[in-house]
PDB file of C-alpha atoms in Angstrom:
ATOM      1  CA  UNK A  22      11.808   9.431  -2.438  1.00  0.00           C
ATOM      2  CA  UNK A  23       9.565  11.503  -4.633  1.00  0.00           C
ATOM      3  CA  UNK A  24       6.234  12.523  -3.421  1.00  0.00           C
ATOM      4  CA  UNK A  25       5.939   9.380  -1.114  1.00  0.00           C
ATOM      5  CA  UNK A  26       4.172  10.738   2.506  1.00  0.00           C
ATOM      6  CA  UNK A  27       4.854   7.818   4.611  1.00  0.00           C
ATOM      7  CA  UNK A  28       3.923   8.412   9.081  1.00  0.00           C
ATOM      8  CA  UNK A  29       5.524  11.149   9.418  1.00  0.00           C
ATOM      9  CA  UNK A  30       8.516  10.938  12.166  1.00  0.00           C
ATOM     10  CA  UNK A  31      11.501  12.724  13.208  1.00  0.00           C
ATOM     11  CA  UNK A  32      14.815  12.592  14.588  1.00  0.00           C
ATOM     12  CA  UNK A  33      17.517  15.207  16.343  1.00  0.00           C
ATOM     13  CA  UNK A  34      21.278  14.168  16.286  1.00  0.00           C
ATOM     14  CA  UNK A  35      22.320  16.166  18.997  1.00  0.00           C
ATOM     15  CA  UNK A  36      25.927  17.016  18.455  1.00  0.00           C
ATOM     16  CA  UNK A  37      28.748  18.537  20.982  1.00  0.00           C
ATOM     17  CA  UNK A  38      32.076  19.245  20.504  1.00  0.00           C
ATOM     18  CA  UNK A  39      34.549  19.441  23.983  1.00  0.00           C
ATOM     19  CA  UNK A  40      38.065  20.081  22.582  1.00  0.00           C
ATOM     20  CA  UNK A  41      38.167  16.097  20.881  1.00  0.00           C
ATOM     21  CA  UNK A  42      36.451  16.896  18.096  1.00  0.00           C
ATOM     22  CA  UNK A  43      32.435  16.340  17.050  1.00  0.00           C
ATOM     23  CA  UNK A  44      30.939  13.990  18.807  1.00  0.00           C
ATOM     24  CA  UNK A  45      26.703  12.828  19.046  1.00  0.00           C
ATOM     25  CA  UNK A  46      24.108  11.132  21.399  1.00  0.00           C
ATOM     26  CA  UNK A  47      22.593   8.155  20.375  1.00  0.00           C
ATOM     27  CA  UNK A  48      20.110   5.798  22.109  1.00  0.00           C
ATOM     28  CA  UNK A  49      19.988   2.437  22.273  1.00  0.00           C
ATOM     29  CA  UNK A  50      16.734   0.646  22.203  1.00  0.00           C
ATOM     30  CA  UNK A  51      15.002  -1.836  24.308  1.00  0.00           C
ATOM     31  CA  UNK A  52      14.654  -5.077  22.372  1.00  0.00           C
ATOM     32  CA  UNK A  53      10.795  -5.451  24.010  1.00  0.00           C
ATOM     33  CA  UNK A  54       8.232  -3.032  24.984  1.00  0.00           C
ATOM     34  CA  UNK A  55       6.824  -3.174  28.104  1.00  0.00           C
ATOM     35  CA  UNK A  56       3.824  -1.136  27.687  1.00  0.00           C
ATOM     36  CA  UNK A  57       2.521  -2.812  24.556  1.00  0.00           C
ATOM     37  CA  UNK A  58       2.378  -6.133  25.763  1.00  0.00           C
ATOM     38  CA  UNK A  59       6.182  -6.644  25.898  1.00  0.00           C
ATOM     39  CA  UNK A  60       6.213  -7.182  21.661  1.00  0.00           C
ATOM     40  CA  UNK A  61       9.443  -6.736  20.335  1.00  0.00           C
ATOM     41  CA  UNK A  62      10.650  -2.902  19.164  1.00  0.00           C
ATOM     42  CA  UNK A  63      11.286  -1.853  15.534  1.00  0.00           C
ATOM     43  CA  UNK A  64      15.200  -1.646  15.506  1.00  0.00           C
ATOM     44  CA  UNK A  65      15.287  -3.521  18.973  1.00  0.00           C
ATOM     45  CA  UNK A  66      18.821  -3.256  20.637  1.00  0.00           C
ATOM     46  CA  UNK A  67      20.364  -0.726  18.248  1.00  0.00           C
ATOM     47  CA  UNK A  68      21.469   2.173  18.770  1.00  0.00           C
ATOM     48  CA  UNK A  69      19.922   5.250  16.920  1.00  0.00           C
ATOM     49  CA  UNK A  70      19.280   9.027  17.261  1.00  0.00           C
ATOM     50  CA  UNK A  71      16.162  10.145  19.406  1.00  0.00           C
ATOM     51  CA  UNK A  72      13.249  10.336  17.479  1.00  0.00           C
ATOM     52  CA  UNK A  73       9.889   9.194  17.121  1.00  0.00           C
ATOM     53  CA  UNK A  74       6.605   9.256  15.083  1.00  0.00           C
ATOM     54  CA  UNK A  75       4.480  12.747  15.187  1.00  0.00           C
ATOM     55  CA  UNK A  76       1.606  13.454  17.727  1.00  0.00           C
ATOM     56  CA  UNK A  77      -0.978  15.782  16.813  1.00  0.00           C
ATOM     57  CA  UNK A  78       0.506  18.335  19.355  1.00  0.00           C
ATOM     58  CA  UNK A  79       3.381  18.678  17.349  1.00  0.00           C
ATOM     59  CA  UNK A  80       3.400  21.966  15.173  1.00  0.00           C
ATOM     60  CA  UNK A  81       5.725  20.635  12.575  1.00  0.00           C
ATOM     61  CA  UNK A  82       8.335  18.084  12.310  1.00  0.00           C
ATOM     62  CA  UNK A  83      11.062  19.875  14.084  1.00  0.00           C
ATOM     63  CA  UNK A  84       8.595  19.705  16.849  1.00  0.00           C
ATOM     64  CA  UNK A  85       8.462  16.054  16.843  1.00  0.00           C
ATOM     65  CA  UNK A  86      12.442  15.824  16.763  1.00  0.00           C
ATOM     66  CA  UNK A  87      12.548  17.731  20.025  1.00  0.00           C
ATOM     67  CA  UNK A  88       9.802  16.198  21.898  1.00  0.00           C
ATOM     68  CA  UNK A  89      10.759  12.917  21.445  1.00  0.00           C
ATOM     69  CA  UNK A  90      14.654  14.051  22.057  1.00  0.00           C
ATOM     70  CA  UNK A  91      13.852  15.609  25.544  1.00  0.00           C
ATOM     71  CA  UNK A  92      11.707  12.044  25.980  1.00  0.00           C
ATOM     72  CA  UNK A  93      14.222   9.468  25.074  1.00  0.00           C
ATOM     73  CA  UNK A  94      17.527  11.630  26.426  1.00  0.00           C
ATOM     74  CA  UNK A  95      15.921  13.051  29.413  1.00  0.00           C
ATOM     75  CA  UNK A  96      17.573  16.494  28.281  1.00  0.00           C
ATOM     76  CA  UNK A  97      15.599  19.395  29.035  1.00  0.00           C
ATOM     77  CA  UNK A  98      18.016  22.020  28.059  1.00  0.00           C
ATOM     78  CA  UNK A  99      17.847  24.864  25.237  1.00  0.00           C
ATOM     79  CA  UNK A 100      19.296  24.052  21.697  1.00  0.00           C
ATOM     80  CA  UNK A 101      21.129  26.097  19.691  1.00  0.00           C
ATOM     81  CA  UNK A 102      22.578  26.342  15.889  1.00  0.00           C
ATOM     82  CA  UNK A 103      19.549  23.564  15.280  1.00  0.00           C
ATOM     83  CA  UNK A 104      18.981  22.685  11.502  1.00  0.00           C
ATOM     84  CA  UNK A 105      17.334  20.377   9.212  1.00  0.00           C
ATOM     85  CA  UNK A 106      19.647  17.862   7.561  1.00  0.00           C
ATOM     86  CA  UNK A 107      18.258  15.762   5.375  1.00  0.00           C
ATOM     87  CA  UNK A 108      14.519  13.378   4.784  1.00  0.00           C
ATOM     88  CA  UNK A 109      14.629   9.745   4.565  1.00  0.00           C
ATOM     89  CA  UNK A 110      12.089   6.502   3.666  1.00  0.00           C
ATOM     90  CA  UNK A 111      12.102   3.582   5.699  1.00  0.00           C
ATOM     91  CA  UNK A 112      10.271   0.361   5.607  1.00  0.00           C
ATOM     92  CA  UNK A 113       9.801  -0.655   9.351  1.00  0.00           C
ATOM     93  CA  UNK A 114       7.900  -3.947   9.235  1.00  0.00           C
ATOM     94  CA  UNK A 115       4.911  -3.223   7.721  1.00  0.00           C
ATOM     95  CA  UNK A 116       4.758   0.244   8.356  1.00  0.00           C
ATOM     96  CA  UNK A 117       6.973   3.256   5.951  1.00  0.00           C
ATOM     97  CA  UNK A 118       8.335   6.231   7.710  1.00  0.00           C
ATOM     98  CA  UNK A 119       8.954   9.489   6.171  1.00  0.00           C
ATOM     99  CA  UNK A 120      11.426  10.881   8.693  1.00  0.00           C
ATOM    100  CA  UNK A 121      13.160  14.068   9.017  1.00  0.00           C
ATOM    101  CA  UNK A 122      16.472  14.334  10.004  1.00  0.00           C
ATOM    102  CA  UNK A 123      17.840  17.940  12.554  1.00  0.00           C
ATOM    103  CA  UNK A 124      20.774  18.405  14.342  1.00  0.00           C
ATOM    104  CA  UNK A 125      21.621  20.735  16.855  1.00  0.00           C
ATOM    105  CA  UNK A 126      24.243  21.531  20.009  1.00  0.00           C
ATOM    106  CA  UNK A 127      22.461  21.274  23.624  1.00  0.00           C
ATOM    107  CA  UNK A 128      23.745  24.485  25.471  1.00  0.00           C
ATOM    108  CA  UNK A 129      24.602  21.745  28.143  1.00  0.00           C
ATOM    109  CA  UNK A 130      26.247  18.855  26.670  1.00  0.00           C
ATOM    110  CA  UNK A 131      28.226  17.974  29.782  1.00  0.00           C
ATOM    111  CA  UNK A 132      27.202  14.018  30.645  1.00  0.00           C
ATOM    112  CA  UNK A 133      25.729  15.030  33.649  1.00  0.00           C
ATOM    113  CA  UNK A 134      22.913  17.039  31.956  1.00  0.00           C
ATOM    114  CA  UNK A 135      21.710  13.214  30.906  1.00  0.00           C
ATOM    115  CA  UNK A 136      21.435  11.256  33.538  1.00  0.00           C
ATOM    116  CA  UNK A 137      17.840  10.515  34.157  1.00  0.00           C
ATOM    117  CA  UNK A 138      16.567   7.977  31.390  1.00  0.00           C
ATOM    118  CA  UNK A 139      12.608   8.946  32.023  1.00  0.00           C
ATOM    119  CA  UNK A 140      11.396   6.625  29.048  1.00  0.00           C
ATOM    120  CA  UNK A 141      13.037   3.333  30.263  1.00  0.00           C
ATOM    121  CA  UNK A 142      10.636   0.966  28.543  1.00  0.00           C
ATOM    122  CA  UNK A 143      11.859   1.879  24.794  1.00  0.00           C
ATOM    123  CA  UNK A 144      15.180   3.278  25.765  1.00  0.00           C
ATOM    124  CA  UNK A 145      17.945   1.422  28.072  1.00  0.00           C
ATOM    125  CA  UNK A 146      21.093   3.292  27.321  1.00  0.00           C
ATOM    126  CA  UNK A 147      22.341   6.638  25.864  1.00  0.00           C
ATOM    127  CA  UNK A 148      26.501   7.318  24.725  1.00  0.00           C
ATOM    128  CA  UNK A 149      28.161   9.714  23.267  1.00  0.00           C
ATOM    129  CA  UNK A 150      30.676   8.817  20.416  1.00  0.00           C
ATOM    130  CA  UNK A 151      32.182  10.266  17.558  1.00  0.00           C
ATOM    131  CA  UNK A 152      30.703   9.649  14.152  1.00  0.00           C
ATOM    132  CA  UNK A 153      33.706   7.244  13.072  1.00  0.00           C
ATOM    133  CA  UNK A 154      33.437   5.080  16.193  1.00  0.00           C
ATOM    134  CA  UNK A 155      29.324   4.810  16.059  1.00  0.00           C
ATOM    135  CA  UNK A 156      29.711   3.627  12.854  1.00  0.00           C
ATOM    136  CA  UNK A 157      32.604   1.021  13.483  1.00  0.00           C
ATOM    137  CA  UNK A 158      30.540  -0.677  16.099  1.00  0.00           C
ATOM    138  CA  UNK A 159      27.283  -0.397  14.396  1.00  0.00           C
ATOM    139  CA  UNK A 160      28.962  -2.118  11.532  1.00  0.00           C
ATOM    140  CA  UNK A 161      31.461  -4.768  13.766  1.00  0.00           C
ATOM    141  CA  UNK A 162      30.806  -8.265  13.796  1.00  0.00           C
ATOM    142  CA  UNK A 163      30.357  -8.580  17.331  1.00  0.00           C
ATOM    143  CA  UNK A 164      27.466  -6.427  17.500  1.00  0.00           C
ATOM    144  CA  UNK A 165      25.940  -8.072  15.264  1.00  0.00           C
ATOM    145  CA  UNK A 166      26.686 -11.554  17.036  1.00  0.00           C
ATOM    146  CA  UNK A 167      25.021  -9.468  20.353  1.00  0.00           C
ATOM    147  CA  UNK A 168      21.889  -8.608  18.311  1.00  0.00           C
ATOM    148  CA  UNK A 169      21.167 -11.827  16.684  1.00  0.00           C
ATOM    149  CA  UNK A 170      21.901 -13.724  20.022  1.00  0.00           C
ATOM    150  CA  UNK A 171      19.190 -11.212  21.923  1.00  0.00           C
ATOM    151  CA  UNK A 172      16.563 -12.042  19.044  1.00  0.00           C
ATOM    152  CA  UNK A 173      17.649 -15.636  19.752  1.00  0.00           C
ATOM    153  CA  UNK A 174      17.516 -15.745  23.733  1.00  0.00           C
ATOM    154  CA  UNK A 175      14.341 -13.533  24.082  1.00  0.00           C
ATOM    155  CA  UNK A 176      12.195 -15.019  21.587  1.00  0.00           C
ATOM    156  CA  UNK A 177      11.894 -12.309  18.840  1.00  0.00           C
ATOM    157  CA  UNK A 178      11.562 -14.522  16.062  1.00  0.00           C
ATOM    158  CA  UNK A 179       8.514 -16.279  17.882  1.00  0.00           C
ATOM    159  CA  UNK A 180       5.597 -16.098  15.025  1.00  0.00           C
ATOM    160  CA  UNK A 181       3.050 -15.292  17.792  1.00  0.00           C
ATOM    161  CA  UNK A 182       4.054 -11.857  17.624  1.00  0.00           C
ATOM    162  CA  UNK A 183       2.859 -11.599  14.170  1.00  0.00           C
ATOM    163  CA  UNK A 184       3.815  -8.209  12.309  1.00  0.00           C
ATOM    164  CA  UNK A 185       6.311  -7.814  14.974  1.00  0.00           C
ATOM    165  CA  UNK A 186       8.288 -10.711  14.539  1.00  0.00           C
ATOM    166  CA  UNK A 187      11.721 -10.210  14.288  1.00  0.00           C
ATOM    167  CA  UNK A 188      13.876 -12.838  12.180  1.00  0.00           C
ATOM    168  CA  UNK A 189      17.289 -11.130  11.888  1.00  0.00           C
ATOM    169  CA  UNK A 190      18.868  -7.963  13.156  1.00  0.00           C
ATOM    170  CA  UNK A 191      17.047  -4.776  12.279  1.00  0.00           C
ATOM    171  CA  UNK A 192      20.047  -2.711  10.878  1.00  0.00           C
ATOM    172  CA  UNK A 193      19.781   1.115  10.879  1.00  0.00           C
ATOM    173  CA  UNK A 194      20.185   2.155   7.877  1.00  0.00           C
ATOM    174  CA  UNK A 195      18.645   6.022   8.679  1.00  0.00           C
ATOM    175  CA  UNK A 196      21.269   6.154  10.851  1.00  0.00           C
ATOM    176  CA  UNK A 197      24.050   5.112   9.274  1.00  0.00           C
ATOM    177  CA  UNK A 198      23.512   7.522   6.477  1.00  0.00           C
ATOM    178  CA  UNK A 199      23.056  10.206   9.356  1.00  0.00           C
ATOM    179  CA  UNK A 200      26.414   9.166  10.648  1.00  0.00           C
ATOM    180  CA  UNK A 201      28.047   9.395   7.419  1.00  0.00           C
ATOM    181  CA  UNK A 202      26.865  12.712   7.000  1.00  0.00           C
ATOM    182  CA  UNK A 203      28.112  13.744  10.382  1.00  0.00           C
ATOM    183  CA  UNK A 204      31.573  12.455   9.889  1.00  0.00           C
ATOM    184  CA  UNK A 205      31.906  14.575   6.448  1.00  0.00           C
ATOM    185  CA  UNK A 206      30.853  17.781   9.097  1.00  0.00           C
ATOM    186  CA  UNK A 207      33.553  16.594  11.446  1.00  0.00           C
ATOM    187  CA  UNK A 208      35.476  16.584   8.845  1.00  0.00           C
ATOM    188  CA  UNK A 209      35.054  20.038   8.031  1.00  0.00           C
ATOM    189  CA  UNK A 210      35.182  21.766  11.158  1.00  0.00           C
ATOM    190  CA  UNK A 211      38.795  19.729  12.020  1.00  0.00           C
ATOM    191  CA  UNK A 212      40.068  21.223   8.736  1.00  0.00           C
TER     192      UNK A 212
END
C-alpha cells in the first residue's frame, strides 16, 4: 500500500450480536444503474459492506462510512463502540480506491430498524449473516454460476459500455478480507 492516495472511499461493517453470536449487514448491489444511464455497477450483484466514495461534505473518512451506511441500509440510528479497522487498495475498472474500513454496533440492530431500502437504484437487498456463512456463499460455486449468468442475461459484457464493461464476475476481494477479519473477532468474543 505505501503512500498510494487512490479516491478516497469508505466502508462501515455494521456488526450485532443477539445471543447467536457476531453477526454483520451487508448489501447486495444492483447489477445496473439506473440513474447513470443504466451502465453496469462496479461489483454488480455482490454483496458488500455499505460504503461509498467521499463527497466534499464529508469531514473525514469515518464521515463517508456513515453517510453512505445510513444511504445504502436506510438505518438512521446512533452507533456505538465504532472503530477503524483496517485501509485497503482496490483496482475497480479503471479507477483505484483507497478505502477505509470501520465497524460499529447500531443501538438498534433489530431487522425491523432496516426496512426501507431508500437507495434502490445501487442497492436491491440487505442480510444479515455471520462472518463464516457470508464468506461460504461469497465463495460457493453457485453464486458464482448466479453472477456470471446475470452478466450473461443482461448484457454486461456488451463493449458499448466501454470502461464499464463487465467480462467476468467482479469478486470482492475488500470484503472478503473484511470478513476474515470479522470471523477472527467472533472468534474472540465466543472464547
Amino acid at each position: 500500500m505505501g503512500s498510494y492516495n487512490g479516491i478516497k472511499s469508505a466502508t462501515m461493517a455494521l456488526l450485532r450480536d443477539n445471543g447467536n453470536g457476531l453477526e454483520t449487514l451487508l448489501v447486495r448491489r444492483a447489477h445496473l444503474n439506473a440513474l447513470k444511464e443504466n451502465r453496469p455497477m462496479i461489483w454488480g450483484g455482490e454483496w458488500v459492506f455499505p460504503g461509498g466514495k467521499s463527497d466534499q461534505q464529508d469531514t473525514d473518512t469515518l464521515a463517508t462510512a456513515v453517510r453512505e451506511m445510513r444511504e445504502e441500509t436506510g438505518y438512521q440510528g446512533e452507533l456505538r463502540d465504532v472503530s477503524f479497522i483496517s485501509r485497503y487498495e482496490a483496482i475497480a475498472g479503471k479507477k483505484r480506491f483507497s478505502t477505509y474500513f470501520y465497524g460499529g454496533f447500531p443501538v438498534d440492530s433489530r431487522d425491523e430498524a432496516y426496512l426501507v431500502l431508500p437507495n434502490q437504484t445501487e442497492i436491491i437487498d440487505i442480510a444479515w449473516k455471520k462472518p463464516q456463512e457470508w464468506l461460504e456463499l461469497l465463495a460457493s460455486s453457485e453464486f458464482s454460476a448466479e453472477q456470471e449468468k446475470a452478466i450473461k442475461e443482461l448484457g454486461l459484457s456488451n463493449p458499448a459500455h466501454g470502461d464499464f464493461r463487465v467480462v467476468g464476475r467482479h469478486f470482492p476481494y475488500q470484503t472478503i478480507i473484511a470478513l476474515g477479519y470479522l470471523q477472527d473477532l467472533a472468534k474472540e468474543r465466543s472464547s
